[in-house]
Amino acid sequence: SKILVLVSHSLEQVIELCNKAIVLHAGEIVAQGRPQNMVDYYLKEIVNNDSPVKDTDRKTSSHSQSS
């Protein structure tokens, strides 16, 4: 199994090349999941709002984050 980390602002590349995506805002992970869902989240919560709330429903990791 191989892992490649792609850091990009190209939403099309993220959708095309990735099978998982993480949305960062102010240095914190605010959501993670399927690329199309994360692009939609990014556009709605970051671009249009610029003050997202952590979206725990979209977390895919098994560990929990401390607040």
mmCIF file with all atom_site columns, C-alpha atoms in Angstrom:
data_model
loop_
_atom_site.group_PDB
_atom_site.id
_atom_site.type_symbol
_atom_site.label_atom_id
_atom_site.label_alt_id
_atom_site.label_comp_id
_atom_site.label_asym_id
_atom_site.label_entity_id
_atom_site.label_seq_id
_atom_site.pdbx_PDB_ins_code
_atom_site.Cartn_x
_atom_site.Cartn_y
_atom_site.Cartn_z
_atom_site.occupancy
_atom_site.B_iso_or_equiv
_atom_site.pdbx_formal_charge
_atom_site.auth_seq_id
_atom_site.auth_comp_id
_atom_site.auth_asym_id
_atom_site.auth_atom_id
_atom_site.pdbx_PDB_model_num
ATOM 1  C CA . SER A 1 1  ? 0.000   0.000  0.000  1.00 0.00 ? 1  SER A CA 1
ATOM 2  C CA . LYS A 1 2  ? 1.315   3.437  -0.911 1.00 0.00 ? 2  LYS A CA 1
ATOM 3  C CA . ILE A 1 3  ? 0.334   6.849  0.350  1.00 0.00 ? 3  ILE A CA 1
ATOM 4  C CA . LEU A 1 4  ? 0.767   10.087 -1.546 1.00 0.00 ? 4  LEU A CA 1
ATOM 5  C CA . VAL A 1 5  ? 0.018   13.432 0.058  1.00 0.00 ? 5  VAL A CA 1
ATOM 6  C CA . LEU A 1 6  ? -1.236  16.039 -2.393 1.00 0.00 ? 6  LEU A CA 1
ATOM 7  C CA . VAL A 1 7  ? -1.481  19.597 -1.129 1.00 0.00 ? 7  VAL A CA 1
ATOM 8  C CA . SER A 1 8  ? -3.497  21.659 -3.572 1.00 0.00 ? 8  SER A CA 1
ATOM 9  C CA . HIS A 1 9  ? -5.986  24.457 -4.012 1.00 0.00 ? 9  HIS A CA 1
ATOM 10 C CA . SER A 1 10 ? -7.038  22.893 -7.308 1.00 0.00 ? 10 SER A CA 1
ATOM 11 C CA . LEU A 1 11 ? -10.405 21.426 -6.400 1.00 0.00 ? 11 LEU A CA 1
ATOM 12 C CA . GLU A 1 12 ? -10.595 19.548 -9.698 1.00 0.00 ? 12 GLU A CA 1
ATOM 13 C CA . GLN A 1 13 ? -7.268  17.808 -9.020 1.00 0.00 ? 13 GLN A CA 1
ATOM 14 C CA . VAL A 1 14 ? -8.370  16.779 -5.544 1.00 0.00 ? 14 VAL A CA 1
ATOM 15 C CA . ILE A 1 15 ? -11.575 15.220 -6.912 1.00 0.00 ? 15 ILE A CA 1
ATOM 16 C CA . GLU A 1 16 ? -9.775  13.534 -9.805 1.00 0.00 ? 16 GLU A CA 1
ATOM 17 C CA . LEU A 1 17 ? -6.664  12.212 -8.032 1.00 0.00 ? 17 LEU A CA 1
ATOM 18 C CA . CYS A 1 18 ? -7.659  11.493 -4.433 1.00 0.00 ? 18 CYS A CA 1
ATOM 19 C CA . ASN A 1 19 ? -9.768  8.880  -2.676 1.00 0.00 ? 19 ASN A CA 1
ATOM 20 C CA . LYS A 1 20 ? -9.697  10.750 0.669  1.00 0.00 ? 20 LYS A CA 1
ATOM 21 C CA . ALA A 1 21 ? -9.373  14.459 1.430  1.00 0.00 ? 21 ALA A CA 1
ATOM 22 C CA . ILE A 1 22 ? -8.760  16.618 4.483  1.00 0.00 ? 22 ILE A CA 1
ATOM 23 C CA . VAL A 1 23 ? -9.907  20.227 4.828  1.00 0.00 ? 23 VAL A CA 1
ATOM 24 C CA . LEU A 1 24 ? -7.592  22.463 6.871  1.00 0.00 ? 24 LEU A CA 1
ATOM 25 C CA . HIS A 1 25 ? -8.559  25.872 8.218  1.00 0.00 ? 25 HIS A CA 1
ATOM 26 C CA . ALA A 1 26 ? -6.345  28.040 10.411 1.00 0.00 ? 26 ALA A CA 1
ATOM 27 C CA . GLY A 1 27 ? -3.930  25.123 10.743 1.00 0.00 ? 27 GLY A CA 1
ATOM 28 C CA . GLU A 1 28 ? -6.540  22.660 12.016 1.00 0.00 ? 28 GLU A CA 1
ATOM 29 C CA . ILE A 1 29 ? -8.311  19.717 10.406 1.00 0.00 ? 29 ILE A CA 1
ATOM 30 C CA . VAL A 1 30 ? -11.964 20.745 10.230 1.00 0.00 ? 30 VAL A CA 1
ATOM 31 C CA . ALA A 1 31 ? -13.296 17.895 8.073  1.00 0.00 ? 31 ALA A CA 1
ATOM 32 C CA . GLN A 1 32 ? -12.173 14.781 6.234  1.00 0.00 ? 32 GLN A CA 1
ATOM 33 C CA . GLY A 1 33 ? -13.814 12.299 3.938  1.00 0.00 ? 33 GLY A CA 1
ATOM 34 C CA . ARG A 1 34 ? -14.580 11.726 0.258  1.00 0.00 ? 34 ARG A CA 1
ATOM 35 C CA . PRO A 1 35 ? -13.044 14.319 -2.053 1.00 0.00 ? 35 PRO A CA 1
ATOM 36 C CA . GLN A 1 36 ? -16.315 15.582 -3.583 1.00 0.00 ? 36 GLN A CA 1
ATOM 37 C CA . ASN A 1 37 ? -17.859 15.972 -0.110 1.00 0.00 ? 37 ASN A CA 1
ATOM 38 C CA . MET A 1 38 ? -14.790 17.855 1.115  1.00 0.00 ? 38 MET A CA 1
ATOM 39 C CA . VAL A 1 39 ? -14.786 20.162 -1.912 1.00 0.00 ? 39 VAL A CA 1
ATOM 40 C CA . ASP A 1 40 ? -18.461 20.917 -1.248 1.00 0.00 ? 40 ASP A CA 1
ATOM 41 C CA . TYR A 1 41 ? -17.675 21.510 2.446  1.00 0.00 ? 41 TYR A CA 1
ATOM 42 C CA . TYR A 1 42 ? -14.723 23.758 1.575  1.00 0.00 ? 42 TYR A CA 1
ATOM 43 C CA . LEU A 1 43 ? -16.783 25.877 -0.816 1.00 0.00 ? 43 LEU A CA 1
ATOM 44 C CA . LYS A 1 44 ? -19.712 26.204 1.584  1.00 0.00 ? 44 LYS A CA 1
ATOM 45 C CA . GLU A 1 45 ? -17.972 26.551 4.947  1.00 0.00 ? 45 GLU A CA 1
ATOM 46 C CA . ILE A 1 46 ? -14.573 28.053 4.162  1.00 0.00 ? 46 ILE A CA 1
ATOM 47 C CA . VAL A 1 47 ? -14.982 30.098 0.992  1.00 0.00 ? 47 VAL A CA 1
ATOM 48 C CA . ASN A 1 48 ? -18.509 31.381 1.639  1.00 0.00 ? 48 ASN A CA 1
ATOM 49 C CA . ASN A 1 49 ? -18.410 31.526 5.443  1.00 0.00 ? 49 ASN A CA 1
ATOM 50 C CA . ASP A 1 50 ? -14.735 31.639 6.523  1.00 0.00 ? 50 ASP A CA 1
ATOM 51 C CA . SER A 1 51 ? -15.656 30.431 10.032 1.00 0.00 ? 51 SER A CA 1
ATOM 52 C CA . PRO A 1 52 ? -16.323 26.678 9.948  1.00 0.00 ? 52 PRO A CA 1
ATOM 53 C CA . VAL A 1 53 ? -17.281 24.574 12.893 1.00 0.00 ? 53 VAL A CA 1
ATOM 54 C CA . LYS A 1 54 ? -15.529 21.222 13.148 1.00 0.00 ? 54 LYS A CA 1
ATOM 55 C CA . ASP A 1 55 ? -17.629 18.680 11.301 1.00 0.00 ? 55 ASP A CA 1
ATOM 56 C CA . THR A 1 56 ? -17.370 15.500 13.358 1.00 0.00 ? 56 THR A CA 1
ATOM 57 C CA . ASP A 1 57 ? -19.906 13.722 11.122 1.00 0.00 ? 57 ASP A CA 1
ATOM 58 C CA . ARG A 1 58 ? -17.372 13.761 8.297  1.00 0.00 ? 58 ARG A CA 1
ATOM 59 C CA . LYS A 1 59 ? -14.417 12.489 10.320 1.00 0.00 ? 59 LYS A CA 1
ATOM 60 C CA . THR A 1 60 ? -13.088 9.221  8.946  1.00 0.00 ? 60 THR A CA 1
ATOM 61 C CA . SER A 1 61 ? -10.323 8.499  11.415 1.00 0.00 ? 61 SER A CA 1
ATOM 62 C CA . SER A 1 62 ? -10.890 6.204  14.361 1.00 0.00 ? 62 SER A CA 1
ATOM 63 C CA . HIS A 1 63 ? -9.186  8.464  16.891 1.00 0.00 ? 63 HIS A CA 1
ATOM 64 C CA . SER A 1 64 ? -10.917 11.393 18.556 1.00 0.00 ? 64 SER A CA 1
ATOM 65 C CA . GLN A 1 65 ? -9.428  14.851 18.783 1.00 0.00 ? 65 GLN A CA 1
ATOM 66 C CA . SER A 1 66 ? -9.182  16.729 22.067 1.00 0.00 ? 66 SER A CA 1
ATOM 67 C CA . SER A 1 67 ? -10.714 20.192 22.236 1.00 0.00 ? 67 SER A CA 1
#
